[in-house]
Coordinates of N, CA and C and ligand atoms in Angstrom, one line a residue:
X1283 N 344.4 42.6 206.5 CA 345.7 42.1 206.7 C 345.6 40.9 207.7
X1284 N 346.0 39.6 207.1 CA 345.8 38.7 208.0 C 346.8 37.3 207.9
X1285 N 347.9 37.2 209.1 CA 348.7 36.2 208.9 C 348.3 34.8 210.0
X1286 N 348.3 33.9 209.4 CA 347.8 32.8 210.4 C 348.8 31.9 210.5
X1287 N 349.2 31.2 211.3 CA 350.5 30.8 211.6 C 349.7 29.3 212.1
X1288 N 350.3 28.3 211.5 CA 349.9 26.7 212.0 C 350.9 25.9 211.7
X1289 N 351.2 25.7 213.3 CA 352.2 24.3 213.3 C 351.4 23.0 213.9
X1290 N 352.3 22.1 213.4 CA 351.8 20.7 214.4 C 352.4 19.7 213.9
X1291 N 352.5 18.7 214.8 CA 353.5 17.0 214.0 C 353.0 16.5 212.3
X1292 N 353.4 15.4 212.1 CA 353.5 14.8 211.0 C 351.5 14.6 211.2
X1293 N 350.8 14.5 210.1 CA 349.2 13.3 210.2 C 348.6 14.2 211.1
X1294 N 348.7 15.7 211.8 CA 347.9 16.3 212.7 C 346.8 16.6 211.6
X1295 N 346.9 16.6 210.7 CA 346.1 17.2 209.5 C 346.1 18.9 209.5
X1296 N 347.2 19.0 209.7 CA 347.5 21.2 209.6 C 347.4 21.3 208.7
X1297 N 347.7 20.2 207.6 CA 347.8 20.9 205.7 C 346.8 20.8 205.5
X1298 N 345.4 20.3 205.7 CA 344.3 20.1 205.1 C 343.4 21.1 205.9
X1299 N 344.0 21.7 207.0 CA 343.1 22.5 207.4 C 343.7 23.6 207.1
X1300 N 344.9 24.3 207.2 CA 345.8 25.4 206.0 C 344.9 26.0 205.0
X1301 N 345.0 25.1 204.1 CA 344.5 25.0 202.3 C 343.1 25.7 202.9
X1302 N 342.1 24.7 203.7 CA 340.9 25.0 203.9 C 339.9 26.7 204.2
X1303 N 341.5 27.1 205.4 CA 341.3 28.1 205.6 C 341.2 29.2 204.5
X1304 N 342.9 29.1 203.7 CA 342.9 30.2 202.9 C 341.8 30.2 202.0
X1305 N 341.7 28.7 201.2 CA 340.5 29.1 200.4 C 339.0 29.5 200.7
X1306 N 338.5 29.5 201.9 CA 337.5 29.7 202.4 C 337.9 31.5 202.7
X1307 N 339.2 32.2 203.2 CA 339.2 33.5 203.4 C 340.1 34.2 201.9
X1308 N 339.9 33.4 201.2 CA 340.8 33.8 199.5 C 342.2 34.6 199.8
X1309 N 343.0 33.5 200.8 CA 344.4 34.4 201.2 C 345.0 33.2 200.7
X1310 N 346.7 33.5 200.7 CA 347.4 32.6 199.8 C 347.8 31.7 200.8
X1311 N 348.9 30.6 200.8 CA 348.6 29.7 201.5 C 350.4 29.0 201.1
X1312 N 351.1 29.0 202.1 CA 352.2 28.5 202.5 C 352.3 27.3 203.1
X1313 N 353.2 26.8 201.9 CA 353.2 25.1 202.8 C 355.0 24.9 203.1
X1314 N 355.5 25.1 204.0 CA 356.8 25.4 204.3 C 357.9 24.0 204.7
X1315 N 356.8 23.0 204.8 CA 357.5 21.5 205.0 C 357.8 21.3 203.3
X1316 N 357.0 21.6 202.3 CA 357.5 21.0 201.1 C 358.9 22.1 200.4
X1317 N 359.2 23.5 200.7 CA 360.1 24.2 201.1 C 361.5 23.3 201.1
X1318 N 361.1 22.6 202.9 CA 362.2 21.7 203.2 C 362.2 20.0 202.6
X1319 N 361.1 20.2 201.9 CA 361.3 18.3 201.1 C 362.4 18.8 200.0
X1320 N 361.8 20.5 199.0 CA 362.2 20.7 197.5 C 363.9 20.4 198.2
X1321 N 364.5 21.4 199.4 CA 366.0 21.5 199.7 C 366.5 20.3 200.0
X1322 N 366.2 19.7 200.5 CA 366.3 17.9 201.0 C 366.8 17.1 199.3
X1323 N 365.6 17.8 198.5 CA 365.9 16.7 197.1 C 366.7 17.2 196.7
X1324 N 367.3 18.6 196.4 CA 368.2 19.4 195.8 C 369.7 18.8 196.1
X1325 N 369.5 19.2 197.4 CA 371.0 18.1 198.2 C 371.0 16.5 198.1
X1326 N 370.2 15.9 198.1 CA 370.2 15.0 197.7 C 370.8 14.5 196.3
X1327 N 370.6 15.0 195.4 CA 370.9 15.3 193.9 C 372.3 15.4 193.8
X1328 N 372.8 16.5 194.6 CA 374.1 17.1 195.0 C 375.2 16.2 195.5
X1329 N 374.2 15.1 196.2 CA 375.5 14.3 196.9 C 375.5 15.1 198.2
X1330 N 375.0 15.9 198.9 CA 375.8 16.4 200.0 C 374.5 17.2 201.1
X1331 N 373.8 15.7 200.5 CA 372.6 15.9 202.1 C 373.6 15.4 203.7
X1332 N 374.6 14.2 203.3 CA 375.6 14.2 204.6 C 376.4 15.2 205.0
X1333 N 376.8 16.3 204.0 CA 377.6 16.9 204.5 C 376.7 18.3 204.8
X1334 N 376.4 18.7 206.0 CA 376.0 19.6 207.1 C 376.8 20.8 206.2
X1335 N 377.8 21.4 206.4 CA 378.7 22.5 205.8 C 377.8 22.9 205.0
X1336 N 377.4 22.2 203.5 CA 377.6 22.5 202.2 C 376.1 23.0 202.0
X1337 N 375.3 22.9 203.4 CA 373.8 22.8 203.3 C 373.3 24.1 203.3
X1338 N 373.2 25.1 204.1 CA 372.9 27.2 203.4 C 373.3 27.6 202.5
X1339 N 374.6 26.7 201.8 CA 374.5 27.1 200.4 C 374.1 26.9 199.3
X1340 N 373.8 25.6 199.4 CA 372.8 25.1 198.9 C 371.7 25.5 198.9
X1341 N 370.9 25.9 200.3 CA 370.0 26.5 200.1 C 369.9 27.9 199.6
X1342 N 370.4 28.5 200.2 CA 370.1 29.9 199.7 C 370.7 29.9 198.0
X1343 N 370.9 29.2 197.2 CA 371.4 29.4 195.7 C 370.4 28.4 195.5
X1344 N 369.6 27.6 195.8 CA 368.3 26.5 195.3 C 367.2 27.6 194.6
X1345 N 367.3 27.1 193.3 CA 366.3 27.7 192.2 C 364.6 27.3 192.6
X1346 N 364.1 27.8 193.6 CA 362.6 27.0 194.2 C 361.5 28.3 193.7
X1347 N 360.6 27.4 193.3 CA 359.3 28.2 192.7 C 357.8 27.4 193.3
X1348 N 357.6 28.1 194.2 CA 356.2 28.0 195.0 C 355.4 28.2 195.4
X1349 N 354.3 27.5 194.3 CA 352.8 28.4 194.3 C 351.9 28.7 195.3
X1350 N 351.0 29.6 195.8 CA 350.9 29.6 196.5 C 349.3 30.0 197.0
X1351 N 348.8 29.2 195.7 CA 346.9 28.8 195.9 C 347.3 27.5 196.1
X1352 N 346.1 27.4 197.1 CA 345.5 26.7 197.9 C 345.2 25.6 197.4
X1353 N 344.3 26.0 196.2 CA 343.8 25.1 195.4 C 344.5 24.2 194.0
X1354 N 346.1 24.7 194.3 CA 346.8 24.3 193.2 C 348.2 24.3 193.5
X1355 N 348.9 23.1 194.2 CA 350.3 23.8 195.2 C 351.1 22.9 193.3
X1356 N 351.8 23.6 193.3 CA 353.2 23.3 192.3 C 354.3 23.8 192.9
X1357 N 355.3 23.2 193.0 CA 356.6 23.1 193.5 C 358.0 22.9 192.6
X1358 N 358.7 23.7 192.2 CA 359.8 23.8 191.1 C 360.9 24.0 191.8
X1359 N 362.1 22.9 190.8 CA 363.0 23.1 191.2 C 363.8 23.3 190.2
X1360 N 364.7 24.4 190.1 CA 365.5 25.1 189.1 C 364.3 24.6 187.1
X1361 N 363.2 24.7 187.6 CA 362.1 24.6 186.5 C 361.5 23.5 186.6
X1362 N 361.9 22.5 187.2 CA 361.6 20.8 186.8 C 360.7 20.8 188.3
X1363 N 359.3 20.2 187.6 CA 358.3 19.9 189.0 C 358.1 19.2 189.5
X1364 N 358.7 19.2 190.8 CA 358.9 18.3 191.4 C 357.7 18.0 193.0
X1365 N 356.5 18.6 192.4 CA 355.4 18.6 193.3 C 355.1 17.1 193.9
X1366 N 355.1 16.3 192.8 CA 354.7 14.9 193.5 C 356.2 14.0 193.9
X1367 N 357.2 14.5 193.3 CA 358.3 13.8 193.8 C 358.2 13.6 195.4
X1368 N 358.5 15.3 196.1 CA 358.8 15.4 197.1 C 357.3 14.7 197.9
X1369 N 356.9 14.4 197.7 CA 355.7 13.7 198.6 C 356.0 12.4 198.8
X1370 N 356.8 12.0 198.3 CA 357.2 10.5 198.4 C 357.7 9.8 199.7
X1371 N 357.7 8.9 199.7 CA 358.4 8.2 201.0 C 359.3 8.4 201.1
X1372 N 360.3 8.2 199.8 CA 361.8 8.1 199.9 C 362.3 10.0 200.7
X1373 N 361.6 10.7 200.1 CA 361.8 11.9 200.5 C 361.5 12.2 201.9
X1374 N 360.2 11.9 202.1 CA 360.1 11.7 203.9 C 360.9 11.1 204.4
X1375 N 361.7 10.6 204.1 CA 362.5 9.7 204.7 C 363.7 10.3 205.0
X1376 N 364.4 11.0 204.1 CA 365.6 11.7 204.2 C 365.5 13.2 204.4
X1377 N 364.0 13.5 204.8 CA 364.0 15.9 204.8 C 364.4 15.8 206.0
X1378 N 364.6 15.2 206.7 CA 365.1 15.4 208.4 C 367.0 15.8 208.3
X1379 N 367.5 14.9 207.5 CA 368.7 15.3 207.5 C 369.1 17.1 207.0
X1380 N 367.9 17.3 206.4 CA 368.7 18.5 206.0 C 367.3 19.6 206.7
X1381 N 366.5 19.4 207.1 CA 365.3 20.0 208.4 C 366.0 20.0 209.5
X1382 N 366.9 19.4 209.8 CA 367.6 19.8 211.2 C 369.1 20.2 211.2
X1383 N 369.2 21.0 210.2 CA 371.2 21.3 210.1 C 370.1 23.0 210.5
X1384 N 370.5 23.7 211.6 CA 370.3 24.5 211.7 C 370.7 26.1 211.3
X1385 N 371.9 26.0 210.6 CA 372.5 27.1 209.7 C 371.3 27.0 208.2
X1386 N 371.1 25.6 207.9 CA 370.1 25.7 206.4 C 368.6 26.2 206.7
X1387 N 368.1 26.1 208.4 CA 367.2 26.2 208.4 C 366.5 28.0 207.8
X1388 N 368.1 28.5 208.8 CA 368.2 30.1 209.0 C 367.6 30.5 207.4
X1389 N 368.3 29.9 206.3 CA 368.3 30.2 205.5 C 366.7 30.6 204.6
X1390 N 366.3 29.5 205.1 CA 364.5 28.8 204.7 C 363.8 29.5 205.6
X1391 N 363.9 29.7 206.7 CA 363.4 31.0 207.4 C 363.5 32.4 206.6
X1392 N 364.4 32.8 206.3 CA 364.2 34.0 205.7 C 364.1 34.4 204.4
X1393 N 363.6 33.1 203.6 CA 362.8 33.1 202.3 C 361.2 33.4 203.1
X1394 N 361.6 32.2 204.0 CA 359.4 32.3 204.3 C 359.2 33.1 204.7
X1395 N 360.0 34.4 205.6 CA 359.6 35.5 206.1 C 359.2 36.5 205.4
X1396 N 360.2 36.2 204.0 CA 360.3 37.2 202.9 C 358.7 37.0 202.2
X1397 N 358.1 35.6 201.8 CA 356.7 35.7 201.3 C 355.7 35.9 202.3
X1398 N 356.0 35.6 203.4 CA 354.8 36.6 204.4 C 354.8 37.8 204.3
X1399 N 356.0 38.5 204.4 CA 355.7 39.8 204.7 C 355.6 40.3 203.2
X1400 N 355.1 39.3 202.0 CA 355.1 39.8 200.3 C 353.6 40.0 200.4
X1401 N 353.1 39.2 201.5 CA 351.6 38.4 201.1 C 350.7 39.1 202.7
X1402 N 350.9 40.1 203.8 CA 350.4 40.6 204.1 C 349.2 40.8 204.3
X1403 N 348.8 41.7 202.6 CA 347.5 42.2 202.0 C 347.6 41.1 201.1
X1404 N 346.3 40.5 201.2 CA 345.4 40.7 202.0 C 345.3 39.3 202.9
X1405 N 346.6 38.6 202.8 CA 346.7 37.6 204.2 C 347.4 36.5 203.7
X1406 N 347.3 35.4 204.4 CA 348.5 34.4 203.7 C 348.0 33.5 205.4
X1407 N 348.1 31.9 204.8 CA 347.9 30.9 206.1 C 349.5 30.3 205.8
X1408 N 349.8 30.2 206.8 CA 351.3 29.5 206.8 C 351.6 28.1 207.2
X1409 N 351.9 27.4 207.2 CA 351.8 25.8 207.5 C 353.6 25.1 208.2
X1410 N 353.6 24.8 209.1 CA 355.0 24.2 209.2 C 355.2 23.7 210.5
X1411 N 356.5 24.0 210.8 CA 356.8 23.0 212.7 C 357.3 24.7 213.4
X1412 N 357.9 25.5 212.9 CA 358.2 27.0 213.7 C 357.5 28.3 212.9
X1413 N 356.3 28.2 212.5 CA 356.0 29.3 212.3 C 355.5 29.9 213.4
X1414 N 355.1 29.8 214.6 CA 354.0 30.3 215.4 C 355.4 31.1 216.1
X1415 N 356.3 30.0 216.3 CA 357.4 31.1 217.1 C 358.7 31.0 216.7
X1416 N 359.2 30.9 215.0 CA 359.9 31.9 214.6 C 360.3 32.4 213.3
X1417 N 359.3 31.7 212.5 CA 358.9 32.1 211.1 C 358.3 33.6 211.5
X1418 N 356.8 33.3 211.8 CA 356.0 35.0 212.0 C 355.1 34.6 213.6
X1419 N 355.9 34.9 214.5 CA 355.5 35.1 215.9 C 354.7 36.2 216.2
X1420 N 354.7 36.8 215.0 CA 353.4 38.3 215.2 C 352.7 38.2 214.4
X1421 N 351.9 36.7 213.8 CA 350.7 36.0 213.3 C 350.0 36.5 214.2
X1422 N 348.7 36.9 213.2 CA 347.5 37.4 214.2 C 346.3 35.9 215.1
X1423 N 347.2 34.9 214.3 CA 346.3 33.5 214.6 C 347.4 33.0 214.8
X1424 N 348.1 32.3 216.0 CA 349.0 31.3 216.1 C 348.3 29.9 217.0
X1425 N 348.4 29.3 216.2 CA 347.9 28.1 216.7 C 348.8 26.4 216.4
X1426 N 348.7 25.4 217.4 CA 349.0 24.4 217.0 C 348.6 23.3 217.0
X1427 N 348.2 22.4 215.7 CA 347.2 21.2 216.0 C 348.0 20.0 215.8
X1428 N 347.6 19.5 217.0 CA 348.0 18.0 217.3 C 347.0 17.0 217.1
X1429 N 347.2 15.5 217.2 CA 346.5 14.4 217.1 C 347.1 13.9 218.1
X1430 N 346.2 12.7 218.6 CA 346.9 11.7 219.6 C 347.9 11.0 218.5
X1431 N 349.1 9.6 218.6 CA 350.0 8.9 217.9 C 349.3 8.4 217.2
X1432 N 348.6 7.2 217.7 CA 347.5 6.6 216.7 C 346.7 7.4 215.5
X1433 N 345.9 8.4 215.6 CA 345.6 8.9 214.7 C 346.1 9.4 213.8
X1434 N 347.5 10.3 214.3 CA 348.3 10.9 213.0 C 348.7 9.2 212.6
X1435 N 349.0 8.3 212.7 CA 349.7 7.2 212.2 C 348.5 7.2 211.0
X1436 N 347.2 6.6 211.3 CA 345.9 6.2 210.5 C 345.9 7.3 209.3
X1437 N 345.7 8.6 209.9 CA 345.9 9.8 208.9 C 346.5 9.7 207.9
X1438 N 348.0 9.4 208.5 CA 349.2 9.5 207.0 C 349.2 8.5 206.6
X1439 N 348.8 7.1 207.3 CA 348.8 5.7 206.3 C 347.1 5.9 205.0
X1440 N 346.4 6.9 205.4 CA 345.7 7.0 204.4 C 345.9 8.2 203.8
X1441 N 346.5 8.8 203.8 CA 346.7 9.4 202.9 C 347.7 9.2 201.8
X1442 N 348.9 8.1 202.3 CA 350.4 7.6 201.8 C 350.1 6.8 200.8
X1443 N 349.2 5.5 201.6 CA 349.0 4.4 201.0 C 347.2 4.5 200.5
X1444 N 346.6 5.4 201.4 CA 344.9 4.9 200.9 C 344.2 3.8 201.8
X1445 N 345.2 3.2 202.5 CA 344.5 2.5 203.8 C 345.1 2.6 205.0
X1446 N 344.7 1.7 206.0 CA 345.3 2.0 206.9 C 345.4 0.5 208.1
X1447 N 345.4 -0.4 207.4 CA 345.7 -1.9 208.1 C 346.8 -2.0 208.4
X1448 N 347.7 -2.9 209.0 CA 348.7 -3.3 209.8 C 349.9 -2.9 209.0
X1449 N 349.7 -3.3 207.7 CA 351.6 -2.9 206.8 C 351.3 -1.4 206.8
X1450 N 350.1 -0.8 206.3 CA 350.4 0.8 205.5 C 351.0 1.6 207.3
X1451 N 350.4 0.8 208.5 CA 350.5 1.2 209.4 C 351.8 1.5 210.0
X1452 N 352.2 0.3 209.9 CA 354.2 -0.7 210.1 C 354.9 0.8 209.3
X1453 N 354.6 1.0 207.4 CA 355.1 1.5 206.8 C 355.2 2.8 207.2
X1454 N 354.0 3.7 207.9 CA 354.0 4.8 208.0 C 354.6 5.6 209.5
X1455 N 355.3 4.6 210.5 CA 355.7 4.7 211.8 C 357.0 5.5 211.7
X1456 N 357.7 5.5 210.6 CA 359.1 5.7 210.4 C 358.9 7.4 209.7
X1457 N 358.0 7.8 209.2 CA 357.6 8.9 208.6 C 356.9 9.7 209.6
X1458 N 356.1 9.0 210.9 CA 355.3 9.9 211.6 C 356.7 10.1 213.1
X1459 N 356.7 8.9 213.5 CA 357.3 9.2 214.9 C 359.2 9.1 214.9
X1460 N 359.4 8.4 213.8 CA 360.6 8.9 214.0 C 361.2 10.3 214.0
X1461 N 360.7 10.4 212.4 CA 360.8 12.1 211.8 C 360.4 13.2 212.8
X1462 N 358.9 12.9 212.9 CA 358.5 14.3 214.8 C 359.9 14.3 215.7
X1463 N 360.5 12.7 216.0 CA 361.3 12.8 217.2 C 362.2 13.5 216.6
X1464 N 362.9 13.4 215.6 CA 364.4 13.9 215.1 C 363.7 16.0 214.9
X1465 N 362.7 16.0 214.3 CA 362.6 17.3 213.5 C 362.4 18.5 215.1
X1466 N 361.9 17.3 216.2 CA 361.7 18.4 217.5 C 362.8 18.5 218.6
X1467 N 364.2 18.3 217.5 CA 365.4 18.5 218.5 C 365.7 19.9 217.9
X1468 N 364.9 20.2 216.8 CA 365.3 21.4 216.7 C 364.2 22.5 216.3
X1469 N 363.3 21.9 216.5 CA 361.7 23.1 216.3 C 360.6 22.5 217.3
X1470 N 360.0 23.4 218.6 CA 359.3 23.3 219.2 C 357.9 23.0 218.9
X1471 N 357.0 21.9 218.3 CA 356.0 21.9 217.8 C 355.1 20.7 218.4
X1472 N 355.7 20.5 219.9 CA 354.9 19.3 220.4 C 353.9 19.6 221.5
X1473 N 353.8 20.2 221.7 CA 353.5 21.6 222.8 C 353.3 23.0 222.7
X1474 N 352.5 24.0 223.5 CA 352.3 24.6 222.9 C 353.0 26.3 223.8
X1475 N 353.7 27.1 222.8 CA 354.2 27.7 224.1 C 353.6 29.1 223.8
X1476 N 354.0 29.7 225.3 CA 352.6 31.0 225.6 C 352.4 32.0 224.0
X1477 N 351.0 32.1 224.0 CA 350.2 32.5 222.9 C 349.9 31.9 222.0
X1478 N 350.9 30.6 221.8 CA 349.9 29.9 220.7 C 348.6 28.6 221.2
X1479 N 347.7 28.7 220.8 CA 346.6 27.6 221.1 C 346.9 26.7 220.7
X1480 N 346.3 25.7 221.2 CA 346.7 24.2 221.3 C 345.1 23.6 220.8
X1481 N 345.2 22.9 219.7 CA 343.8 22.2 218.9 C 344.6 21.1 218.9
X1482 N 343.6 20.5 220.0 CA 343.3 18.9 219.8 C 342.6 18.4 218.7
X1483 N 343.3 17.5 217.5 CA 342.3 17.0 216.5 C 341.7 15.9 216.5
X1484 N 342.2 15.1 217.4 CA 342.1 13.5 217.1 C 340.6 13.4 217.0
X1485 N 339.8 14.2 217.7 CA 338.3 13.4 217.5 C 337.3 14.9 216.6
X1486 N 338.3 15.4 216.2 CA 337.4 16.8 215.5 C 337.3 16.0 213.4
X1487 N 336.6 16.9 213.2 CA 336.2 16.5 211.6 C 337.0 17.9 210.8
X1488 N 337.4 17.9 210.2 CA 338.3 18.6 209.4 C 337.8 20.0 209.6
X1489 N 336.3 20.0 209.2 CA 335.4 21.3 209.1 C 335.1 21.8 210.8
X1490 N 335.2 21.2 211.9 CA 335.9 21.5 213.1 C 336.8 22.6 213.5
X1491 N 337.5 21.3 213.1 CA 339.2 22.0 213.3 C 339.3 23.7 212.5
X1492 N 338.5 23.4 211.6 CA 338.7 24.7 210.9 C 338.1 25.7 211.4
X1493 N 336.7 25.1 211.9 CA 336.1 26.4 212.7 C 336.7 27.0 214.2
X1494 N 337.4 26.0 214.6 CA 338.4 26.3 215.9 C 339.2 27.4 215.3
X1495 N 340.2 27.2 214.2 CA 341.0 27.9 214.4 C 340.4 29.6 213.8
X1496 N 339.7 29.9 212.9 CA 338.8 30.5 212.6 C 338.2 31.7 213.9
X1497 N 337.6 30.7 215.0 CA 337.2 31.2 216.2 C 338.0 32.6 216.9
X1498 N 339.6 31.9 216.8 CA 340.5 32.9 216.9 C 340.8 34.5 216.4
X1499 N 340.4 34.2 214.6 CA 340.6 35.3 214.4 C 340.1 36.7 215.0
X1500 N 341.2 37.8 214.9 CA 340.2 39.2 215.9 C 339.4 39.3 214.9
X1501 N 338.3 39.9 215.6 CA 337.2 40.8 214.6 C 337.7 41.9 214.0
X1502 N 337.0 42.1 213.4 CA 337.6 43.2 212.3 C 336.5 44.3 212.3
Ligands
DC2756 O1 355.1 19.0 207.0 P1 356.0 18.1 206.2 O2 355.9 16.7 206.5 O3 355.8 18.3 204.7 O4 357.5 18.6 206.5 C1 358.6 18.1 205.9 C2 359.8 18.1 206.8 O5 360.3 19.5 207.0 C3 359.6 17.5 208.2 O6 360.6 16.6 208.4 C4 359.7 18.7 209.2 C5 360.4 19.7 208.4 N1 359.9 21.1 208.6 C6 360.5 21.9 209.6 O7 361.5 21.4 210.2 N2 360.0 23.1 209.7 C7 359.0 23.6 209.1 N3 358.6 24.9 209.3 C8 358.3 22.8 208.2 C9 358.8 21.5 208.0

């Protein structure tokens, strides 16, 4: 039984060391930001990402189907897959409006609580901005990896665009530091608070980072 709980900003690279983990310990693997991209597009669709009210019911009646290897994320929405939609800019752009109505969050909270406690046995890595303290705060691994600004910037302009020169850079400012500023008026994930560790990434290599957090696990 093993739950591992990883938050951190936009470009800290938590998703690529998430994935890493479970597939290296063959546990399933939760990505809880695309959760709140699929509900973001849903209301969006709806018309009624501005209206705050209309947003837990939305969510909790949202038809979402999400896989949960590592090695194969698919994301559905009432059937239609919408894996590579939600990755888009336009989407990063607008999941904040409905990542911070805190009644919709409640709601997305207790779906993710519901596939943790489905996926127990024989473990599950969790990925997001409040899992460490209040998705599953009784993760046997709580941890949270940051980058310095600069680097999550370079990160997500290569991963968005594939480079990382002056425009992908311009382009990717509005996705890294605006979005962190708005998403941590309402989820603690800049800092690290008592029991969760704090992994500096900026100068670690993916395969690092992984063995840091790894480090943590109790022995068995
Ligand atoms: O990690 P990401 O960029 O895919 O996250 C998408 C958005 O959802 C981001 O604006 C932060 C928000 N989010 C959140 O508020 N809480 C989570 N547990 C995961 C993501």
């Amino acid at each position: 039984m093993t739950v591992i709980a990883i938050d951190g900003p936009s470009g800290s690279g938590k998703s690529t060391v998430a994935k890493a983990i479970a597939t290296q310990l063959g546990l399933a693997y939760l990505d809880t930001g695309a959760m709140y991209r699929a509900a973001a597009v849903r209301a969006d669709h709806a018309g009624l990402l501005g209206v705050p009210a209309a947003l837990p019911k939305l969510v909790e009646e949202m038809p979402l189907e999400i896989s949960l290897d590592p090695a194969n994320q698919v994301v559905r929405l009432a059937g239609q897959d919408v894996t590579e939609l939600i990755r888009t800019t336009a989407v990063s752009g607008i999941v904040s409006q409905l990542s911070t109505v805190v009644p919709a969050r409640q709601v997305l909270v207790a779906r993710q609580r519901a596939v943790v406690e489905a996926h127990r046995e024989p473990g599950i890595v969790v990925e997001g901005r409040d899992i460490t303290t209040v998705v599953a705060p009784d993760a046997d691994v709580r941890v949270l990896i940051t980058a310095s600004e600069p680097v999550r910037l370079r990160r997500r302009a290569l991963d968005q665009h594939g480079q990382a020169g002056a425009a992908a850079l311009a382009a990717t400012e509005d996705e890294v530091v605006r979005r962190d500023r708005d998403d941590a008026t309402v989820a603690r994930f800049l800092d690290a608070p008592p029991g969760v560790t704090l992994i500096d990434s900026s100068d670690l290599t993916v395969e690092q980072t992984v063995a840091a957090v790894l480090e943590l696990l109790p022995a068995r």
